[in-house]
Amino acid sequence: MSAPANDSQDYVGFDTITQQMERKFLKRGFNFNVILVGESGMGKSTLVNSIFSSHLVDSQGRRTAQEVIRKTTEISPVTQTLEENGVRVRLTIIDTPGFGDQCNNEGCWVPVIKYIKDQHAAYLERELKPQRDRVINDTRVHACLYFLNPGSRGLRPLDVEVLKRLTEVTNVIPVIAKSDSMTVEERTVFKRRIKEELVFHRIAVYPYPSEEDGEEDRLLNSSIRDLVPFAVVGSEEIIDVNGTPVRGRRHGWGVINIFDETHSDFVHLRNFMLRTHLSDLIEVTSQRHYEQFRTSQLRQIKELRAQQAAAAASGGIMASMPQQAPPQVPAIHQSMA
Amino acid sequence: MAPSAPSINSTMSSRMATARPSSYRHKSEKRGMTYNIMLVGQAGLGRRTFLNTLCERAVIASPDAPNPETANVADPMKFDTYEVAMEEEGTRISLTVIDTPGFGDGLDNTSCFKQLQDYIEAQFDEVLVEESRVKRNRRYRDHRIHVLVYFIAPTGHSLRELDIELIRRLGEYVNIIPVIGRADSFTVEELDAFRANVMRDIVYYKLPVYNFCWDETDSEALVENREIMDHIPFSVVTCDEVFDNEYGSVRIRRYPWGTIEIDDEAQCDFALLRYILLNSHIADLINYTEDMLYENYRTKKLEVGGYGENDEEEDDDEEDQALGAAKKQE
């Protein structure tokens, strides 16, 4: 921000763009939207509250006998603004209570996929408006934490069905949230099996390999891919261990410190999501998932126009095409869902 | 290698010290007691290791690594039968364990309940037919399920739809003992809270779990049984690893933050449950199955008129005689 170090007249000074961008960013803040997908009782709320070090979401599990058992998957987004060192993030956590909780779970993923696509559609609609906002409020889902069941020997049928569909519309990060009931050997075996099955079913989880990556990025991404699925333990409690406050869990046979790398992958997950890949998650959502959605939507509109033009030519109906395009976006999307 | 009897209170320990004679059954020392346990629960809750730890040997070997191709194909529920000859504190038990892999693991699990019900009823029907034969088979083996151990997932919330439906549908045919699988994922406070939630659900939905206090004539047993019922659902942690220390062999699970001993009653209810299933309550479970569950089933079946398949060897006269005899007994 201050005067450039190099005083010579040949110094142009365009390297200050990073600082200019930072100033703009600080002023504007940014949106970060995360969806949590997994059966109830997998530790979703506790994990997300641990990652962001604040109580963002309440657990939606049924705890009293009088509460009705959910029959479908609900979508419940909660938005909060967090601030750190002047940087503001509008964080939206989307919980999915009811997912995978019924005897018959066929189609329990439909509301989830629909929500994610709806956000893409809403963004597209605003983009296509003749008079559009300078900054479109980004509600697109940037990351999906998918919760695997510890103890299962690999992916379950439900996992395969849902992951296939989720990975097509958003960045999916598989995690095992309550991994404190698995020994280290069990975790290793489980991770290896999951990776094999993901490869076999061609399920592409984030991070995606890219040719643009430099050597450093490639190494980092490959070490992250080794950890997948992240075996983490979440906790909102601070417990006392010999006078030191520790965020963790106290069992009858030992105390877990969630920040201890030998106990869980929590630190790696948090660093990965927030310290190294945060902007990449947002960018990839825009450049990969949103672009795919946009391309297929615009293609459909084009085909529809062609059909209507053909109908107009043969039926003599005057169809006014250009004005209709923006409102049609959600209509087409509905039929796609 | 069998762990010593857990001590709940002094009356319980003294009862465990002597082989408990059953006033209801005559045990044939040569054959041993016939005893059938069914294990039901989703994959990943520890059914297989529970069976191995219960019988203190590898009854079910660790399965081979599954093919990645089969991950998204749910195997239909199967009934795998394992026969284990056991000896517990002087009593020989001819134990049969029926495992039900595939329960609750598919996308649509609504057909699992009917399958289980059909299986249990089929065992009743067999006995019904056998009982009414003119010439009975002396070596007939009773396949009725005496107890169903149901594994609940440690969600920390309350019962799920699957759990409620299972207990509701099968409770009138079999003694159901609910247990919490993988209970080592709970802290002590969480376990107490979860137990309370589950018990509230059991009361609210009137779920027919096995009532340990069904026999109100034995007042001494009633006191211990009430204490036992405080542990429902039983917290279960099981493992395949055995470790030798100075006290003998211990079954443990080793974590980076500590080691849990399966047989330590302070850490989980496995030892208590094992004692209940294989020692103290065998007679109760068998008696309740025979005297109450089976009799209710039989009455319902006969009232409807005629039971199951007719044996081809029986002629109509014999059938009428049998029905007449049955009616006289009522």
XYZ file of C-alpha atoms in Angstrom:
667
model
C 0.000 0.000 0.000
C 2.873 2.386 0.657
C 5.318 3.704 -1.951
C 7.064 0.996 -4.014
C 10.512 0.035 -2.846
C 12.134 0.510 -6.200
C 12.430 4.219 -6.923
C 13.889 3.980 -10.369
C 11.882 5.484 -13.218
C 11.685 2.136 -14.952
C 9.570 0.697 -12.193
C 6.018 0.546 -13.550
C 4.203 -0.435 -10.400
C 1.586 -2.834 -11.712
C 2.635 -5.241 -9.031
C 0.463 -3.266 -6.642
C -2.606 -4.790 -8.217
C -2.650 -7.470 -5.537
C -2.947 -4.767 -2.907
C -5.616 -2.953 -4.907
C -7.571 -6.181 -5.191
C -7.125 -6.837 -1.495
C -8.569 -3.420 -0.669
C -11.579 -4.073 -2.885
C -12.020 -7.494 -1.367
C -11.868 -6.168 2.161
C -14.543 -3.649 1.358
C -16.839 -6.071 -0.378
C -16.372 -9.241 1.618
C -17.225 -12.539 0.011
C -19.734 -15.380 0.146
C -18.904 -18.928 1.077
C -21.618 -21.590 0.932
C -21.192 -25.095 2.284
C -23.754 -27.901 2.195
C -23.654 -30.797 4.661
C -24.922 -34.131 3.393
C -25.186 -37.204 5.594
C -27.541 -39.133 7.840
C -28.445 -37.635 11.154
C -26.074 -38.479 13.948
C -22.935 -38.455 11.812
C -21.581 -35.345 13.512
C -22.338 -32.761 10.822
C -23.212 -29.784 13.020
C -20.412 -30.402 15.490
C -17.851 -30.652 12.712
C -18.860 -27.476 10.935
C -19.007 -25.586 14.225
C -15.515 -26.870 15.020
C -14.117 -25.883 11.633
C -15.316 -22.295 11.963
C -14.729 -22.144 15.714
C -18.201 -20.816 16.360
C -21.627 -22.216 17.002
C -23.084 -21.683 13.543
C -25.673 -24.425 13.313
C -27.736 -26.405 15.761
C -27.982 -30.132 15.412
C -31.280 -30.993 13.729
C -31.450 -34.514 15.090
C -34.549 -35.685 16.896
C -33.910 -35.721 20.601
C -37.328 -35.906 22.159
C -39.937 -38.587 21.694
C -42.618 -36.046 20.778
C -40.763 -34.648 17.781
C -42.056 -36.089 14.560
C -39.725 -38.277 12.547
C -38.932 -36.567 9.263
C -40.268 -38.240 6.153
C -38.241 -36.313 3.584
C -34.986 -34.464 3.230
C -35.336 -30.834 4.265
C -33.025 -28.060 3.192
C -32.223 -25.590 5.939
C -29.696 -22.848 5.147
C -28.305 -20.629 7.901
C -26.317 -17.499 7.040
C -23.955 -15.632 9.321
C -21.298 -13.024 8.770
C -17.915 -13.793 10.282
C -15.007 -11.396 10.403
C -11.295 -12.013 10.769
C -8.663 -9.265 10.496
C -10.980 -6.991 8.589
C -12.044 -9.673 6.121
C -15.742 -10.409 6.138
C -17.291 -13.649 4.937
C -20.998 -14.218 4.517
C -21.025 -17.860 5.452
C -24.050 -19.986 4.595
C -24.237 -23.504 5.971
C -26.941 -25.649 4.409
C -27.980 -28.589 6.536
C -30.036 -31.478 5.115
C -32.013 -33.013 7.990
C -33.887 -36.147 7.056
C -31.395 -37.258 4.430
C -30.860 -41.023 4.566
C -32.911 -41.419 7.728
C -35.895 -43.387 6.477
C -36.458 -47.074 5.932
C -36.823 -46.306 2.261
C -34.218 -43.834 1.105
C -34.924 -43.947 -2.599
C -34.730 -40.446 -3.959
C -33.744 -38.820 -0.682
C -31.047 -36.959 -2.629
C -33.498 -35.196 -4.947
C -34.112 -32.128 -2.744
C -30.365 -31.752 -2.266
C -29.504 -31.842 -5.970
C -32.434 -29.569 -6.714
C -31.227 -26.988 -4.213
C -27.738 -26.939 -5.677
C -29.056 -26.607 -9.220
C -31.507 -23.912 -8.146
C -28.614 -21.769 -6.966
C -26.869 -22.154 -10.318
C -30.140 -21.288 -12.035
C -30.703 -18.213 -9.883
C -27.205 -16.971 -10.659
C -27.689 -17.583 -14.374
C -30.962 -15.749 -14.364
C -29.386 -12.697 -12.793
C -26.470 -12.892 -15.191
C -28.763 -12.945 -18.199
C -30.809 -9.960 -17.112
C -30.457 -7.019 -19.469
C -29.929 -4.796 -16.431
C -27.875 -6.858 -14.073
C -26.345 -6.070 -10.684
C -22.706 -5.086 -10.507
C -22.098 -7.800 -8.004
C -24.411 -10.773 -8.080
C -25.072 -12.235 -4.657
C -23.442 -15.648 -4.954
C -25.571 -18.343 -3.365
C -23.984 -21.165 -5.359
C -22.775 -24.070 -3.270
C -18.974 -23.945 -3.147
C -18.317 -27.093 -1.152
C -20.214 -30.176 -0.079
C -19.060 -32.091 2.956
C -20.267 -35.659 2.453
C -20.364 -37.687 5.640
C -19.414 -41.356 5.455
C -20.425 -43.900 8.041
C -17.518 -45.145 10.164
C -17.499 -48.902 10.503
C -19.020 -49.632 7.135
C -16.596 -51.572 5.070
C -16.711 -49.139 2.189
C -19.219 -47.109 0.240
C -22.801 -48.090 0.813
C -25.336 -48.261 -2.025
C -26.792 -44.934 -0.882
C -23.329 -43.338 -0.888
C -22.630 -44.417 -4.452
C -25.953 -43.139 -5.765
C -25.649 -39.789 -4.044
C -21.955 -39.177 -4.669
C -22.358 -39.808 -8.384
C -24.987 -37.103 -8.575
C -23.388 -34.673 -6.142
C -19.988 -34.675 -7.822
C -21.630 -33.551 -11.047
C -22.920 -30.320 -9.556
C -20.553 -29.279 -6.780
C -17.157 -29.822 -5.132
C -17.507 -32.854 -2.855
C -15.207 -33.446 0.109
C -15.820 -36.839 1.774
C -15.288 -36.969 5.526
C -15.737 -39.405 8.405
C -16.837 -37.169 11.213
C -17.063 -39.546 14.162
C -13.817 -41.326 13.520
C -12.981 -41.780 17.188
C -14.504 -45.233 17.174
C -12.015 -46.429 14.577
C -8.490 -47.573 15.365
C -5.682 -46.290 13.196
C -5.512 -49.570 11.247
C -9.249 -49.549 10.642
C -9.023 -46.003 9.330
C -6.213 -46.860 6.955
C -8.069 -49.860 5.557
C -11.288 -47.895 5.243
C -9.626 -44.992 3.411
C -7.939 -47.316 0.972
C -11.187 -49.097 0.228
C -13.088 -45.870 -0.255
C -10.464 -44.576 -2.658
C -10.627 -47.796 -4.692
C -14.382 -47.633 -4.872
C -14.381 -43.958 -5.840
C -12.027 -44.728 -8.689
C -14.060 -47.709 -9.782
C -17.316 -45.794 -9.895
C -15.589 -42.799 -11.522
C -16.670 -40.492 -8.751
C -14.494 -37.379 -8.911
C -14.068 -35.750 -5.532
C -12.394 -32.411 -4.956
C -9.548 -31.443 -5.484
C -9.507 -32.090 -9.194
C -6.229 -32.555 -10.999
C -5.562 -29.705 -13.372
C -2.907 -29.076 -15.994
C -2.542 -25.524 -14.782
C -1.165 -26.660 -11.444
C 2.441 -25.881 -10.712
C 4.710 -28.443 -9.076
C 3.946 -27.130 -5.604
C 0.191 -27.251 -6.173
C 0.414 -30.751 -7.554
C 2.272 -31.982 -4.491
C -0.157 -30.315 -2.140
C -3.178 -31.657 -3.993
C -1.767 -35.144 -4.085
C -1.065 -35.133 -0.354
C -4.655 -33.993 0.207
C -5.998 -36.679 -2.075
C -4.082 -39.219 0.035
C -5.991 -38.160 3.107
C -9.414 -38.480 1.529
C -11.775 -39.291 3.174
C -10.738 -37.068 6.079
C -11.075 -38.991 9.347
C -11.937 -36.215 11.775
C -13.298 -35.676 15.221
C -15.267 -32.545 15.990
C -15.871 -30.920 19.314
C -17.401 -27.734 20.657
C -16.166 -28.412 24.157
C -12.989 -27.225 25.779
C -11.777 -29.731 28.339
C -9.040 -29.471 30.885
C -6.054 -31.752 30.408
C -3.558 -31.259 33.222
C -4.236 -27.555 33.360
C -4.176 -27.002 29.608
C -7.444 -26.218 27.861
C -7.918 -28.589 24.947
C -10.710 -28.701 22.370
C -11.596 -32.357 22.387
C -13.503 -35.284 23.806
C -12.987 -37.094 27.054
C -13.567 -40.823 26.924
C -13.243 -43.211 29.829
C -9.991 -44.460 28.337
C -8.350 -41.313 27.074
C -8.717 -37.745 25.907
C -8.893 -36.793 22.244
C -7.429 -33.491 21.158
C -8.982 -32.616 17.823
C -5.971 -30.523 16.865
C -3.557 -33.393 17.431
C -2.584 -34.762 14.033
C -2.067 -38.250 15.423
C -5.622 -38.253 16.719
C -7.491 -37.005 13.676
C -7.215 -35.250 10.314
C -9.096 -32.223 11.613
C -6.221 -29.783 11.237
C -5.585 -30.956 7.684
C -9.240 -30.598 6.771
C -9.501 -27.125 8.179
C -6.288 -25.923 6.569
C -7.305 -27.464 3.282
C -10.781 -25.964 3.229
C -9.992 -22.550 4.589
C -6.311 -21.766 4.425
C -5.114 -23.194 1.144
C -8.098 -23.986 -1.067
C -10.793 -21.533 -0.059
C -10.532 -19.315 -3.104
C -10.001 -22.341 -5.310
C -13.254 -23.876 -4.070
C -15.115 -20.721 -5.037
C -13.343 -20.399 -8.361
C -13.815 -24.026 -9.370
C -17.508 -23.804 -8.538
C -17.781 -20.891 -10.920
C -15.498 -22.174 -13.660
C -16.415 -25.833 -13.681
C -19.780 -26.610 -12.138
C -21.538 -23.366 -12.939
C -20.132 -23.308 -16.475
C -21.358 -26.843 -17.112
C -24.794 -25.904 -15.870
C -24.817 -22.682 -17.865
C -23.725 -24.404 -21.063
C -26.403 -27.054 -20.846
C -29.075 -24.501 -19.970
C -28.205 -22.133 -22.806
C -28.090 -25.018 -25.222
C -31.578 -25.990 -24.173
C -32.800 -22.433 -24.634
C -31.262 -22.379 -28.079
C -33.002 -25.619 -29.016
C -36.257 -24.344 -27.645
C -35.929 -21.164 -29.704
C -35.200 -23.227 -32.791
C -38.273 -25.363 -32.174
C -40.457 -22.336 -31.597
C -39.070 -20.658 -34.703
C -39.920 -23.751 -36.689
C -43.398 -23.838 -35.178
C -43.859 -20.134 -35.913
C -42.745 -20.613 -39.488
C -45.179 -23.458 -40.051
C -48.031 -22.225 -37.829
C -47.725 -18.517 -38.610
C -47.610 -17.552 -34.904
C -45.512 -14.480 -34.165
C -43.319 -15.499 -31.275
C -41.314 -12.692 -29.626
C -38.178 -14.587 -28.745
C -35.583 -12.276 -27.201
C -37.760 -10.918 -24.395
C -38.737 -14.363 -23.301
C -35.267 -15.749 -22.720
C -34.520 -14.683 -19.122
C -37.855 -15.763 -17.570
C -37.563 -19.101 -19.286
C -34.446 -20.101 -17.422
C -36.171 -21.229 -14.257
C -38.960 -22.822 -16.263
C -36.574 -25.034 -18.183
C -34.695 -25.845 -15.044
C -37.894 -27.040 -13.404
C -38.491 -29.524 -16.146
C -34.891 -30.690 -15.831
C -35.021 -31.321 -12.110
C -10.131 -67.305 29.288
C -13.746 -66.517 30.105
C -13.917 -63.266 32.006
C -15.111 -63.481 35.582
C -18.722 -62.759 36.369
C -19.483 -59.075 36.628
C -20.661 -57.916 40.001
C -23.766 -55.769 39.979
C -24.714 -56.252 43.573
C -24.165 -58.904 46.186
C -27.287 -60.925 45.448
C -26.363 -61.150 41.798
C -22.817 -62.301 42.520
C -23.966 -65.015 44.863
C -26.411 -66.276 42.280
C -23.718 -66.370 39.667
C -21.394 -68.324 41.910
C -23.560 -71.423 41.707
C -24.768 -72.998 38.519
C -28.325 -71.882 38.461
C -30.820 -74.728 38.381
C -33.848 -74.120 36.286
C -37.110 -75.093 37.806
C -38.818 -75.047 34.447
C -36.639 -77.076 32.202
C -35.025 -80.452 32.329
C -31.589 -80.130 30.886
C -30.319 -83.155 29.120
C -26.683 -83.252 30.153
C -25.709 -85.249 27.128
C -27.236 -82.973 24.552
C -26.899 -79.590 26.247
C -29.462 -76.826 26.069
C -30.702 -75.764 22.678
C -30.413 -72.021 22.430
C -30.895 -69.787 19.403
C -29.793 -66.166 19.189
C -30.456 -63.877 16.246
C -28.324 -60.800 15.526
C -29.899 -57.933 13.599
C -28.407 -54.578 12.691
C -26.976 -52.546 9.850
C -23.476 -53.172 8.571
C -20.733 -51.493 10.515
C -22.274 -51.790 13.987
C -20.154 -54.718 15.079
C -22.388 -57.777 14.666
C -19.672 -60.018 13.368
C -17.128 -59.126 16.037
C -19.859 -59.330 18.669
C -20.486 -62.931 17.741
C -16.800 -63.768 17.785
C -16.241 -62.031 21.108
C -19.333 -63.662 22.588
C -18.185 -67.139 21.677
C -14.542 -66.349 22.358
C -13.459 -67.704 19.038
C -13.495 -66.657 15.415
C -16.890 -68.004 14.469
C -17.197 -65.685 11.499
C -13.897 -65.040 9.797
C -13.097 -61.529 8.744
C -14.591 -61.179 5.298
C -12.366 -60.683 2.265
C -11.987 -57.195 0.903
C -15.180 -56.505 -0.988
C -15.050 -55.945 -4.696
C -15.403 -52.270 -5.553
C -17.974 -53.354 -8.107
C -20.342 -54.593 -5.473
C -20.357 -51.440 -3.377
C -23.491 -50.024 -4.892
C -25.339 -53.285 -5.074
C -27.081 -54.084 -1.844
C -27.055 -57.790 -1.088
C -30.527 -58.894 -0.131
C -30.783 -59.819 3.507
C -29.494 -63.296 4.260
C -29.816 -65.609 7.200
C -26.414 -67.097 8.038
C -26.503 -69.817 10.659
C -23.546 -70.649 12.876
C -23.542 -73.545 15.333
C -21.278 -73.295 18.323
C -20.968 -75.821 21.132
C -20.354 -73.870 24.296
C -19.830 -74.578 27.921
C -20.623 -71.869 30.426
C -20.009 -72.536 34.127
C -20.716 -76.218 33.839
C -23.683 -75.987 31.523
C -23.392 -77.198 27.987
C -25.154 -75.080 25.468
C -25.829 -76.041 21.917
C -25.841 -72.508 20.619
C -27.035 -71.472 17.206
C -26.484 -67.886 16.130
C -28.314 -66.491 13.131
C -26.680 -63.466 11.575
C -28.649 -61.270 9.182
C -26.226 -59.409 6.915
C -27.954 -57.071 4.513
C -30.551 -55.785 6.972
C -31.025 -52.069 6.516
C -28.150 -51.723 4.061
C -30.033 -51.125 0.851
C -31.761 -48.054 -0.491
C -35.204 -49.405 0.257
C -35.304 -51.532 3.359
C -39.006 -51.859 3.925
C -39.070 -55.526 2.919
C -36.561 -56.531 5.616
C -39.163 -56.574 8.378
C -41.454 -59.019 6.608
C -38.511 -61.310 5.840
C -37.532 -61.423 9.488
C -41.080 -61.975 10.599
C -41.537 -64.782 8.110
C -38.347 -66.446 9.276
C -39.313 -66.336 12.932
C -42.846 -67.505 12.235
C -41.505 -70.376 10.154
C -39.668 -71.689 13.202
C -42.870 -71.478 15.219
C -44.788 -73.274 12.485
C -42.273 -76.091 12.502
C -42.829 -76.621 16.198
C -46.582 -76.373 15.755
C -46.505 -79.143 13.198
C -44.080 -81.216 15.217
C -46.161 -80.949 18.385
C -49.263 -82.237 16.749
C -47.697 -85.287 15.208
C -49.016 -88.522 16.541
C -45.522 -89.945 16.472
C -43.079 -87.256 17.589
C -39.472 -87.106 16.678
C -37.415 -87.586 19.840
C -34.422 -85.943 18.331
C -36.320 -82.933 17.092
C -34.260 -79.768 17.316
C -35.976 -76.574 18.324
C -35.122 -73.705 15.999
C -37.275 -71.055 17.631
C -35.403 -67.798 18.173
C -35.041 -67.260 21.904
C -33.546 -63.798 21.757
C -32.926 -61.159 19.093
C -30.045 -58.803 19.779
C -30.751 -55.575 17.878
C -27.884 -53.163 17.148
C -28.707 -49.469 17.320
C -26.396 -46.931 15.661
C -24.706 -44.494 18.063
C -26.222 -41.349 16.586
C -26.575 -39.450 19.825
C -30.114 -38.450 18.921
C -33.074 -40.823 19.290
C -34.215 -43.979 17.557
C -34.484 -43.933 13.793
C -37.456 -45.070 11.763
C -35.733 -48.379 11.002
C -35.201 -49.113 14.708
C -38.756 -48.246 15.694
C -40.297 -50.304 12.915
C -38.194 -53.345 13.649
C -38.976 -53.492 17.347
C -42.614 -52.685 16.775
C -43.084 -55.416 14.198
C -41.074 -58.210 15.737
C -41.562 -57.682 19.463
C -44.575 -59.979 19.605
C -42.633 -62.881 18.077
C -39.258 -62.707 19.750
C -37.496 -61.310 22.809
C -35.722 -58.186 21.614
C -32.714 -56.865 23.507
C -31.561 -53.504 22.089
C -27.849 -52.756 22.226
C -25.760 -49.804 21.085
C -23.146 -50.903 18.568
C -19.764 -49.090 18.416
C -20.504 -47.541 21.774
C -16.890 -46.389 22.033
C -17.844 -43.362 19.941
C -19.668 -41.953 22.973
C -18.293 -40.167 25.990
C -19.865 -41.149 29.298
C -22.226 -38.159 29.295
C -23.241 -38.756 25.699
C -23.952 -42.404 26.416
C -26.207 -41.541 29.345
C -28.054 -38.937 27.290
C -28.495 -41.338 24.357
C -29.751 -44.100 26.624
C -32.296 -41.702 28.122
C -33.462 -40.638 24.656
C -33.850 -44.236 23.516
C -35.755 -45.199 26.643
C -38.066 -42.223 26.163
C -38.779 -43.391 22.632
C -39.402 -46.939 23.829
C -41.951 -45.671 26.319
C -43.542 -43.148 23.947
C -43.903 -45.531 21.020
C -44.753 -48.433 23.351
C -42.030 -50.537 21.775
C -42.136 -54.176 22.888
C -38.565 -54.773 24.010
C -37.869 -57.750 26.249
C -39.074 -57.096 29.746
C -36.580 -58.653 32.148
C -39.113 -58.344 34.937
C -41.816 -60.460 33.315
C -41.714 -63.082 36.050
C -43.045 -61.309 39.081
C -43.084 -64.375 41.306
C -39.341 -64.409 41.891
C -38.847 -61.312 44.066
C -35.124 -61.775 44.490
C -34.598 -61.883 40.761
C -36.889 -58.884 40.336
C -34.477 -56.631 42.195
C -31.542 -57.578 39.997
C -33.656 -57.480 36.872
C -34.715 -53.936 37.606
C -31.064 -53.027 37.928
C -30.308 -54.749 34.654
C -33.035 -52.818 32.890
C -31.280 -49.575 33.809
C -28.583 -50.576 31.339
C -30.923 -50.858 28.379
C -29.885 -50.292 25.667
C -26.642 -52.090 26.496
C -23.489 -50.374 25.289
C -21.430 -52.790 23.254
C -17.838 -52.487 22.108
C -16.260 -55.526 20.524
C -13.014 -56.379 18.878
C -10.965 -59.205 17.456
C -7.704 -58.301 19.112
C -6.558 -60.187 22.203
C -3.628 -58.933 24.232
C -1.668 -60.910 26.825
C -0.718 -59.087 29.971
C 0.224 -60.227 33.464
C -3.384 -61.002 34.344
C -4.041 -63.179 31.360
C -5.648 -62.386 28.057
C -7.579 -59.183 27.654
C -9.629 -58.017 24.724
C -8.758 -54.465 23.816
C -9.114 -51.748 21.245
C -6.090 -49.518 20.933
C -6.398 -45.843 20.031
C -3.745 -43.138 19.874
C -5.330 -41.612 22.974
C -5.850 -44.694 25.061
C -6.921 -48.299 25.206
C -10.344 -49.656 26.020
C -10.776 -53.027 27.673
C -13.902 -54.701 26.383
C -14.488 -56.723 29.523
C -14.215 -53.776 31.881
C -17.766 -53.115 33.054
C -16.963 -49.509 33.784
C -16.282 -48.932 30.092
C -19.045 -50.873 28.394
C -21.806 -53.372 29.057
C -20.382 -56.201 26.988
C -19.428 -58.391 29.951
C -22.824 -57.886 31.552
C -24.642 -58.625 28.314
C -22.609 -61.737 27.708
C -23.402 -62.975 31.180
C -27.090 -62.314 30.671
C -27.166 -64.023 27.300
C -25.078 -67.066 28.128
C -25.562 -67.601 31.835
C -28.073 -65.935 34.051
C -30.995 -65.413 31.742
C -30.928 -68.324 29.316
C -33.754 -70.054 31.157
C -35.828 -66.877 31.357
C -35.410 -66.130 27.670
C -36.213 -69.669 26.606
C -39.174 -69.917 28.943
C -40.672 -66.647 27.833
C -40.311 -67.693 24.212
C -41.962 -71.053 24.793
C -44.582 -70.169 27.382
C -45.651 -66.768 26.156
C -44.530 -65.825 22.646
C -44.997 -69.238 21.089
C -48.254 -69.912 22.929
C -49.715 -66.591 21.795
C -48.718 -67.366 18.248
C -50.158 -70.845 18.463
C -53.461 -69.612 19.843
C -53.784 -67.029 17.084
C -52.922 -69.567 14.424
C -55.349 -72.202 15.655
C -58.176 -69.729 16.110
C -57.835 -68.686 12.525
C -58.406 -72.330 11.696
C -55.862 -74.893 10.606
C -52.157 -74.493 10.743
C -49.654 -74.255 7.953
C -48.918 -77.137 5.597
C -50.437 -80.505 6.311
C -48.023 -83.343 6.610
C -48.782 -85.649 3.709
C -48.509 -88.713 5.909
C -51.204 -87.487 8.267
C -54.715 -88.309 7.270
C -57.731 -86.182 8.117
C -58.605 -88.170 11.247
C -55.303 -87.455 12.859
C -55.620 -83.799 12.079
C -59.051 -83.620 13.668
C -57.775 -85.430 16.738
C -54.899 -83.021 17.074
C -57.148 -79.998 16.753
C -59.564 -81.470 19.242
C -56.747 -82.115 21.699
C -55.510 -78.572 21.246
C -58.929 -77.126 21.915
C -59.309 -79.242 25.067
C -56.094 -77.824 26.474
C -57.413 -74.297 26.356
